PDB file of C-alpha atoms in Angstrom:
ATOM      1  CA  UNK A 321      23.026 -53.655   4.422  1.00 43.00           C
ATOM      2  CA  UNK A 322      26.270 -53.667   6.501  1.00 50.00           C
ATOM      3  CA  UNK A 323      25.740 -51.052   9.375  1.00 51.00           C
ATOM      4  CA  UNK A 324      29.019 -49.874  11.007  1.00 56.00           C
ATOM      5  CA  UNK A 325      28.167 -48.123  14.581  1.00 60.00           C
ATOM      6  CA  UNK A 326      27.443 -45.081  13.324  1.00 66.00           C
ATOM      7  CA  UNK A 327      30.059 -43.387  14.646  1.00 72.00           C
ATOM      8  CA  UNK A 328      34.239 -43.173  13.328  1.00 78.00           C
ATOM      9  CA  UNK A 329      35.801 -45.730  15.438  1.00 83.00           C
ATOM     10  CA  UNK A 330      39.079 -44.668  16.972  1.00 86.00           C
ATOM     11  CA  UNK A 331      41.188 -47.141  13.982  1.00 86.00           C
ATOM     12  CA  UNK A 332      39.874 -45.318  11.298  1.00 87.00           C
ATOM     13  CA  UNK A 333      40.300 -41.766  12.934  1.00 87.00           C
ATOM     14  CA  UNK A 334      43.827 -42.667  12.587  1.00 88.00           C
ATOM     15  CA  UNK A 335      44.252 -43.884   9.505  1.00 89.00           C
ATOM     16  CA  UNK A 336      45.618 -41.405   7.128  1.00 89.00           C
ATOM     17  CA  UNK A 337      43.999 -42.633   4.219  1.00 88.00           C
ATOM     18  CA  UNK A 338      40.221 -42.980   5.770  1.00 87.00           C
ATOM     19  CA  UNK A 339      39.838 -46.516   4.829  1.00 90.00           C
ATOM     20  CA  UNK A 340      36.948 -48.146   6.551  1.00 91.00           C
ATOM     21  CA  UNK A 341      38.770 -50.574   9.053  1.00 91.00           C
ATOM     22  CA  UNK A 342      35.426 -51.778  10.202  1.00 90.00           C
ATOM     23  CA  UNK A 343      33.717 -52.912   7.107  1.00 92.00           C
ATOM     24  CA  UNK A 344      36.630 -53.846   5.836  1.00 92.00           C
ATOM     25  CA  UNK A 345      37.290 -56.410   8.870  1.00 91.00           C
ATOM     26  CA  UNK A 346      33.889 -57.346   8.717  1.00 93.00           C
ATOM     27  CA  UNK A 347      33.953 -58.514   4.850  1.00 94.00           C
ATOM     28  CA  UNK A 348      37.259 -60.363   5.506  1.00 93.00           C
ATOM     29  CA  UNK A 349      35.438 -61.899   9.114  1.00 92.00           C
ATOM     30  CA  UNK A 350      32.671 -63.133   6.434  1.00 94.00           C
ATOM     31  CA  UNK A 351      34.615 -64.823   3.882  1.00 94.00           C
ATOM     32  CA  UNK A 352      34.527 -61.739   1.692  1.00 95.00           C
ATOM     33  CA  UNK A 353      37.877 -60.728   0.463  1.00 94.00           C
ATOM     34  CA  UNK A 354      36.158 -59.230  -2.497  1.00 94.00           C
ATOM     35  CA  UNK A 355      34.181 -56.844  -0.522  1.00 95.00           C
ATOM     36  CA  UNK A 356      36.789 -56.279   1.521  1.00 95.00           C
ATOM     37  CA  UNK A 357      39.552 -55.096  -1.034  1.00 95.00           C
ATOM     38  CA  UNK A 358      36.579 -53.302  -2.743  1.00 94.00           C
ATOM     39  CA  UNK A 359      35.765 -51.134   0.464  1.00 94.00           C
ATOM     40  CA  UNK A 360      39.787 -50.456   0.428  1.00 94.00           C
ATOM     41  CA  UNK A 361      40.337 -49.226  -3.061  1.00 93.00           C
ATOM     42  CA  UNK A 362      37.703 -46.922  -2.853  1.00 93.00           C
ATOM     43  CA  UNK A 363      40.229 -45.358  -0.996  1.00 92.00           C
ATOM     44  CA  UNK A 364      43.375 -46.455  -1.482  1.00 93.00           C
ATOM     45  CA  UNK A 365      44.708 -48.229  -4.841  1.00 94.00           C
ATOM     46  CA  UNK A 366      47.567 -49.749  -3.379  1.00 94.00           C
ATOM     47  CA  UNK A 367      46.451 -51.781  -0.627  1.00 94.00           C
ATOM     48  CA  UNK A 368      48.601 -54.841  -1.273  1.00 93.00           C
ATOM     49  CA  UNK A 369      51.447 -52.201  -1.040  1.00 95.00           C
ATOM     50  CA  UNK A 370      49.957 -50.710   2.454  1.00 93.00           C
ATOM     51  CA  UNK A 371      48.992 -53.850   3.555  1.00 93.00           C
ATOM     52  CA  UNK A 372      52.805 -54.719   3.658  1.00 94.00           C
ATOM     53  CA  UNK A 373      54.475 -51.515   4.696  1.00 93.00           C
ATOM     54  CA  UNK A 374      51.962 -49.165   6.152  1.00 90.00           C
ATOM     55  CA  UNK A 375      53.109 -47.899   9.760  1.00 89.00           C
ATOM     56  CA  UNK A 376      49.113 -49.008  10.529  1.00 90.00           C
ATOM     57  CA  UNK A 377      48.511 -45.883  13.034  1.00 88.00           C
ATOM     58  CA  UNK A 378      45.203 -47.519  13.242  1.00 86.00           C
ATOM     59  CA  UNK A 379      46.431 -50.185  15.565  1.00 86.00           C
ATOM     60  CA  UNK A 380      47.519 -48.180  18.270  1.00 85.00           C
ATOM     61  CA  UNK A 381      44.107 -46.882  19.025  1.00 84.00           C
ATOM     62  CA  UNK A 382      42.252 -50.301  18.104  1.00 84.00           C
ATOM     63  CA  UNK A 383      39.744 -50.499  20.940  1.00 83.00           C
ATOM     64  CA  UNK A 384      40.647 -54.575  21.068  1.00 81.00           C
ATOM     65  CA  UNK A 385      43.638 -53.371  22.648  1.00 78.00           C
ATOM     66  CA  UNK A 386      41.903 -52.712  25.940  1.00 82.00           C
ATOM     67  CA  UNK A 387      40.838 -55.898  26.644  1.00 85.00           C
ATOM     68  CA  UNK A 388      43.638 -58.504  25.042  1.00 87.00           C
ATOM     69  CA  UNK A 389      45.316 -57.321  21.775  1.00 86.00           C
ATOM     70  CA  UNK A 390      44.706 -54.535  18.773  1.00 85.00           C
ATOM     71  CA  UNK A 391      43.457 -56.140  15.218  1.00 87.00           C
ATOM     72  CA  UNK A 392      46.132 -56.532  13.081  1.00 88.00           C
ATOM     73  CA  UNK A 393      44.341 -54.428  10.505  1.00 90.00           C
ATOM     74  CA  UNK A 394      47.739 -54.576   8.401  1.00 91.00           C
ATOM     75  CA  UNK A 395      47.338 -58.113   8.122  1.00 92.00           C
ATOM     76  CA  UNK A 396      44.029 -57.883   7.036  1.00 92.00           C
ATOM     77  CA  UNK A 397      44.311 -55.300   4.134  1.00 93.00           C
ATOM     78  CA  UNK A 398      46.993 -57.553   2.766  1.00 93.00           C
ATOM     79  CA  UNK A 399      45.021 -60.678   2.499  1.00 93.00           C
ATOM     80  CA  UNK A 400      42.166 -58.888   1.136  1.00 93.00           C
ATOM     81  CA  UNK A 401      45.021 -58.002  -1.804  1.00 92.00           C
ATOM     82  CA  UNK A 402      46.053 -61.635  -1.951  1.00 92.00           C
ATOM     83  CA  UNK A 403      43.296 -63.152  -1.592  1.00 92.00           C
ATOM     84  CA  UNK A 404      40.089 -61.383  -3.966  1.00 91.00           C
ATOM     85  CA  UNK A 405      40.310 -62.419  -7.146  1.00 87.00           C
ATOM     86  CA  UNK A 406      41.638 -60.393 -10.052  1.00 79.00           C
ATOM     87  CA  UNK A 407      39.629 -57.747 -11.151  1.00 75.00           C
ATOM     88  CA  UNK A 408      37.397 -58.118  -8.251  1.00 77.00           C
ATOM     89  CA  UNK A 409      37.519 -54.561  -6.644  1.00 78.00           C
ATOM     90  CA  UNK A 410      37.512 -52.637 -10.507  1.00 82.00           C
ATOM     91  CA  UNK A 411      35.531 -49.391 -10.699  1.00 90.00           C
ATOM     92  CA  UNK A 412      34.144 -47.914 -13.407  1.00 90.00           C
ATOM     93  CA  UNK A 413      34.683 -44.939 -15.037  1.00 93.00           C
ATOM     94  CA  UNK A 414      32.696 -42.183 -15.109  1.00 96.00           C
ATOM     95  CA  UNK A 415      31.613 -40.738 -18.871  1.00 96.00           C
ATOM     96  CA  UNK A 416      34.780 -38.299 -19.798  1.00 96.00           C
ATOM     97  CA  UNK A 417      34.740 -34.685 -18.866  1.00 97.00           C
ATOM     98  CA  UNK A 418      37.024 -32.841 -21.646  1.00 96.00           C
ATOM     99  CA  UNK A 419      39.552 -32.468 -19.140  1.00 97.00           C
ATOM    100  CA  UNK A 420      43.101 -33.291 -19.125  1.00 96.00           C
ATOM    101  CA  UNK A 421      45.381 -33.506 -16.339  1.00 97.00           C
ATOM    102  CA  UNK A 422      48.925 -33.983 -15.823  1.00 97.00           C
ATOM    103  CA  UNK A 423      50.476 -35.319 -13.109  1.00 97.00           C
ATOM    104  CA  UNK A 424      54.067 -34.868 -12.203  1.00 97.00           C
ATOM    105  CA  UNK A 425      55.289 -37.772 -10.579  1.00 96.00           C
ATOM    106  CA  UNK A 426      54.834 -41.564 -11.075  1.00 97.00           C
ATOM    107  CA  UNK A 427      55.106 -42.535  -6.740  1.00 96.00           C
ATOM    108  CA  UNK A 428      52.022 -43.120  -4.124  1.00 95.00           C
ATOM    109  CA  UNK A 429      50.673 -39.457  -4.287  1.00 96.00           C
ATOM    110  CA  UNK A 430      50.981 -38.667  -8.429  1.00 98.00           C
ATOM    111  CA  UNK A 431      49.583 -42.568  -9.263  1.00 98.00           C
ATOM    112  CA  UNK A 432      46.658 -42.097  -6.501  1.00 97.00           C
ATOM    113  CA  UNK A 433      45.658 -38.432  -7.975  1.00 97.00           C
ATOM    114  CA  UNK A 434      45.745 -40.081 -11.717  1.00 98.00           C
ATOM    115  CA  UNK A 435      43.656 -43.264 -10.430  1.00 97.00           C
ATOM    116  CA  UNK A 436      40.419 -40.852  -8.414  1.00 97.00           C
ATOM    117  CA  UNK A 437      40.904 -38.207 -11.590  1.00 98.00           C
ATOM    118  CA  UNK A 438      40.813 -40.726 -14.159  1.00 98.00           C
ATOM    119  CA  UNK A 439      38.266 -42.411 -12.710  1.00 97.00           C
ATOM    120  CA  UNK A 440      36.001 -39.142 -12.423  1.00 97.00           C
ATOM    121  CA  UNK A 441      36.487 -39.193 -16.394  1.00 97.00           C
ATOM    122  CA  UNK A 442      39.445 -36.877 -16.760  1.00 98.00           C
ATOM    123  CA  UNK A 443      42.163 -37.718 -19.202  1.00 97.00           C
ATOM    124  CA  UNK A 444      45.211 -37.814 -17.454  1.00 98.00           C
ATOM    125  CA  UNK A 445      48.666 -38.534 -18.298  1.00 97.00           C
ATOM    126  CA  UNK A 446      51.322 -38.847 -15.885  1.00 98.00           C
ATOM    127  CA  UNK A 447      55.254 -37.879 -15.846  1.00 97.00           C
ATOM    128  CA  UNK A 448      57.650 -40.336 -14.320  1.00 97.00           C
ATOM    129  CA  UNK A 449      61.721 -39.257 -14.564  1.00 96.00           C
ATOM    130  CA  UNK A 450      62.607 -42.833 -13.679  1.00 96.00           C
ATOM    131  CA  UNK A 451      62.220 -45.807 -15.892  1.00 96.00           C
ATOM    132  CA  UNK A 452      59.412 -47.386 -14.314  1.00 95.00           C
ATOM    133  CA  UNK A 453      56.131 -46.073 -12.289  1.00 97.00           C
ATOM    134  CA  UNK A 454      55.759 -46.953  -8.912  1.00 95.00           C
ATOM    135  CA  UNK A 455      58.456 -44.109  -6.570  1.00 94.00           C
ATOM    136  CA  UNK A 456      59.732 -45.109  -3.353  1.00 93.00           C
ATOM    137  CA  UNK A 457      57.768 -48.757  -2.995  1.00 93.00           C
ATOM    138  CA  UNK A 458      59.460 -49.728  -6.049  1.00 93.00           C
ATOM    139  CA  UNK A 459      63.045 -48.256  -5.414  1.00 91.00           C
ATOM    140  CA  UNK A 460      63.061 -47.810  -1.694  1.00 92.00           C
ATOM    141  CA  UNK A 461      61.639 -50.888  -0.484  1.00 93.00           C
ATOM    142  CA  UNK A 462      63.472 -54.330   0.054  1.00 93.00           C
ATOM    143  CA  UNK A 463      61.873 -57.100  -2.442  1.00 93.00           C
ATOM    144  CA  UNK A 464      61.657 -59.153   0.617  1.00 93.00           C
ATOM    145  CA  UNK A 465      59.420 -56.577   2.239  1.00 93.00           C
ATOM    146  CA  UNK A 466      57.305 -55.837  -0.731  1.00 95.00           C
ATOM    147  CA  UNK A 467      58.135 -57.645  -3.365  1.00 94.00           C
ATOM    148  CA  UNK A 468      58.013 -56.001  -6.880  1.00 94.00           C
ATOM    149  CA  UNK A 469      54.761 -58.254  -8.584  1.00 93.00           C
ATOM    150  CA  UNK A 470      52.807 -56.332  -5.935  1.00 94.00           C
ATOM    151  CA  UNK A 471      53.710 -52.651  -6.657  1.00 95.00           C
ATOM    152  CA  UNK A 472      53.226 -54.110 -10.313  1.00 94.00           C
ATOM    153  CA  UNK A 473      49.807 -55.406 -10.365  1.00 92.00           C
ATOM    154  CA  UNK A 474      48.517 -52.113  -8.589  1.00 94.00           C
ATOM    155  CA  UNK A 475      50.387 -50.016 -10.322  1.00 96.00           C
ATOM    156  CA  UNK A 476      48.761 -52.165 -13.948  1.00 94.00           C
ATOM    157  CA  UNK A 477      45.417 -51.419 -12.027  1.00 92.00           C
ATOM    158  CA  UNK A 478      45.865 -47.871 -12.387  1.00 95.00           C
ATOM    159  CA  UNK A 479      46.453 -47.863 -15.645  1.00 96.00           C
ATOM    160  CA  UNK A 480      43.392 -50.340 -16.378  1.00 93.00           C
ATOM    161  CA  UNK A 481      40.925 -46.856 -15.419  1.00 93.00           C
ATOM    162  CA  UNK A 482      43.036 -45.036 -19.063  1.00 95.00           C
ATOM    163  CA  UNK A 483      45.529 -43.463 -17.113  1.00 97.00           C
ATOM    164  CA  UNK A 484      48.957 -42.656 -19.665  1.00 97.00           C
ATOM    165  CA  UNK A 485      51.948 -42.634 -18.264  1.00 97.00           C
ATOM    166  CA  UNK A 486      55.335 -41.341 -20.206  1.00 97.00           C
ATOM    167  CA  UNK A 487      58.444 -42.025 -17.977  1.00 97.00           C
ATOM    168  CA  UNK A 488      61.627 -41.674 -18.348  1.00 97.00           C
ATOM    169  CA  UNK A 489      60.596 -37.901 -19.058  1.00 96.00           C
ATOM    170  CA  UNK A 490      61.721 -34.974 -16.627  1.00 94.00           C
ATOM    171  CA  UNK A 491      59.552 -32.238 -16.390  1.00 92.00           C
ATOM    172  CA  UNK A 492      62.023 -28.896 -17.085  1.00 91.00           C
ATOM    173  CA  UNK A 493      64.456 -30.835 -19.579  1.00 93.00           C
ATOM    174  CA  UNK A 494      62.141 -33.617 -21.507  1.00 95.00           C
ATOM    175  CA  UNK A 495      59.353 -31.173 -21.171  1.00 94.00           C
ATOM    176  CA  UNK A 496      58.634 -27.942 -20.485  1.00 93.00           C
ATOM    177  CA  UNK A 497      55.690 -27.007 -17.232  1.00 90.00           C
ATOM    178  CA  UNK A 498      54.658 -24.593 -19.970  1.00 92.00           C
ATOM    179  CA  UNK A 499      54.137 -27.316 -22.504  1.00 91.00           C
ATOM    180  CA  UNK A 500      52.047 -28.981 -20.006  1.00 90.00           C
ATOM    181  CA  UNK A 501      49.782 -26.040 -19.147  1.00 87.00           C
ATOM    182  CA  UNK A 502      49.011 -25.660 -22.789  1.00 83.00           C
TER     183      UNK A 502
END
C-alpha cells in the first residue's frame, strides 16, 4: 500500500476541500496520473477546474517552503486532469436508495452535492436558471483562464453517475419549492 505519514500534513490542513495533497503528489511523482486524479475526485469532481483557478491555500503552508520552494500542488491537480485518461478516475454507484433529491443550483456547490448523492444511489435532479450547468467557472471565468471544454467534461462527468439536470428552470416561477418537496 501507499502509506502517507500518518499524520495531516500542514497542505492538506489547508485545503478546503480535504484532498489528499500527499498521495496525490506521490501518484503523479510515480507516473500515475490515474491514481492521482482518482485520489482527487474522491473529493472533488472538478479538479481540472481547481487545478486552474483554485487560490491553492495549501501552498502557503507546504513544508518544502522551508527549505527552497512550496509544491506547486495547483500544478499538479491539473495535470492529473490532463493527463489520466478518460474515464480513468469513474466511481461506481452504489445500488439506489428510493430517494430523490433536488438540488437548487447548477454551480460548484449544487453539481458537487448531486455528484456524492448520486453516487450514494439517490436520484437526484438538479435546477439550473441559466442555460447551461456549470455557475461561476462557466460565466465568471475568462476562457483563457479556464477554458470552457474543461468545466464541460467535468461537468459531463457528473452527469455520467445519473444525475438530471433541467435548466433554464427558476425555482419560484418555473417551479414551485412546494412542487419540489412533494
Amino acid at each position: 500500500g501507499r502509506a502517507g505519514q500518518g499524520r495531516t500534513s500542514p497542505c492538506e490542513n489547508r485545503c478546503p476541500l480535504g484532498n489528499p495533497i500527499q498521495k496525490m503528489e506521490r501518484a503523479v511523482a510515480e507516473g500515475d496520473p490515474s491514481l492521482a486524479l482518482y485520489l482527487l475526485r474522491a473529493c472533488n469532481p472538478f479538479p481540472g477546474v481547481t487545478g486552474r483557478v483554485c487560490p491553492h491555500f495549501c501552498q502557503s503552508k507546504c513544508n518544502r517552503g522551508e527549505f527552497d520552494s512550496c509544491v506547486n500542488t495547483r500544478a499538479l491537480e491539473r495535470a492529473a486532469h490532463d493527463l489520466a485518461p478518460r474515464g480513468s478516475a469513474q466511481f461506481r454507484r452504489r445500488p439506489a436508495t428510493g430517494k430523490r433529491v433536488a438540488v437548487i443550483g447548477g454551480g460548484p456547490a449544487g453539481l458537487t452535492s448531486a455528484y456524492f448523492l448520486a453516487l450514494l444511489g439517490h436520484d437526484v435532479t438538479v435546477y439550473e436558471a441559466s442555460p447551461v450547468l456549470g455557475g461561476v467557472p462557466r460565466y465568471g471565468v475568462p476562457d483563457f483562464r479556464l477554458p470552457r471544454d474543461v468545466v464541460d467534461r467535468e461537468v459531463g462527468w457528473i452527469l455520467e453517475t445519473g444525475v438530471r439536470a433541467r435548466v433554464n428552470t427558476m425555482v419560484g416561477r418555473d417551479v414551485s419549492f412546494a412542487e419540489l418537496r412533494s
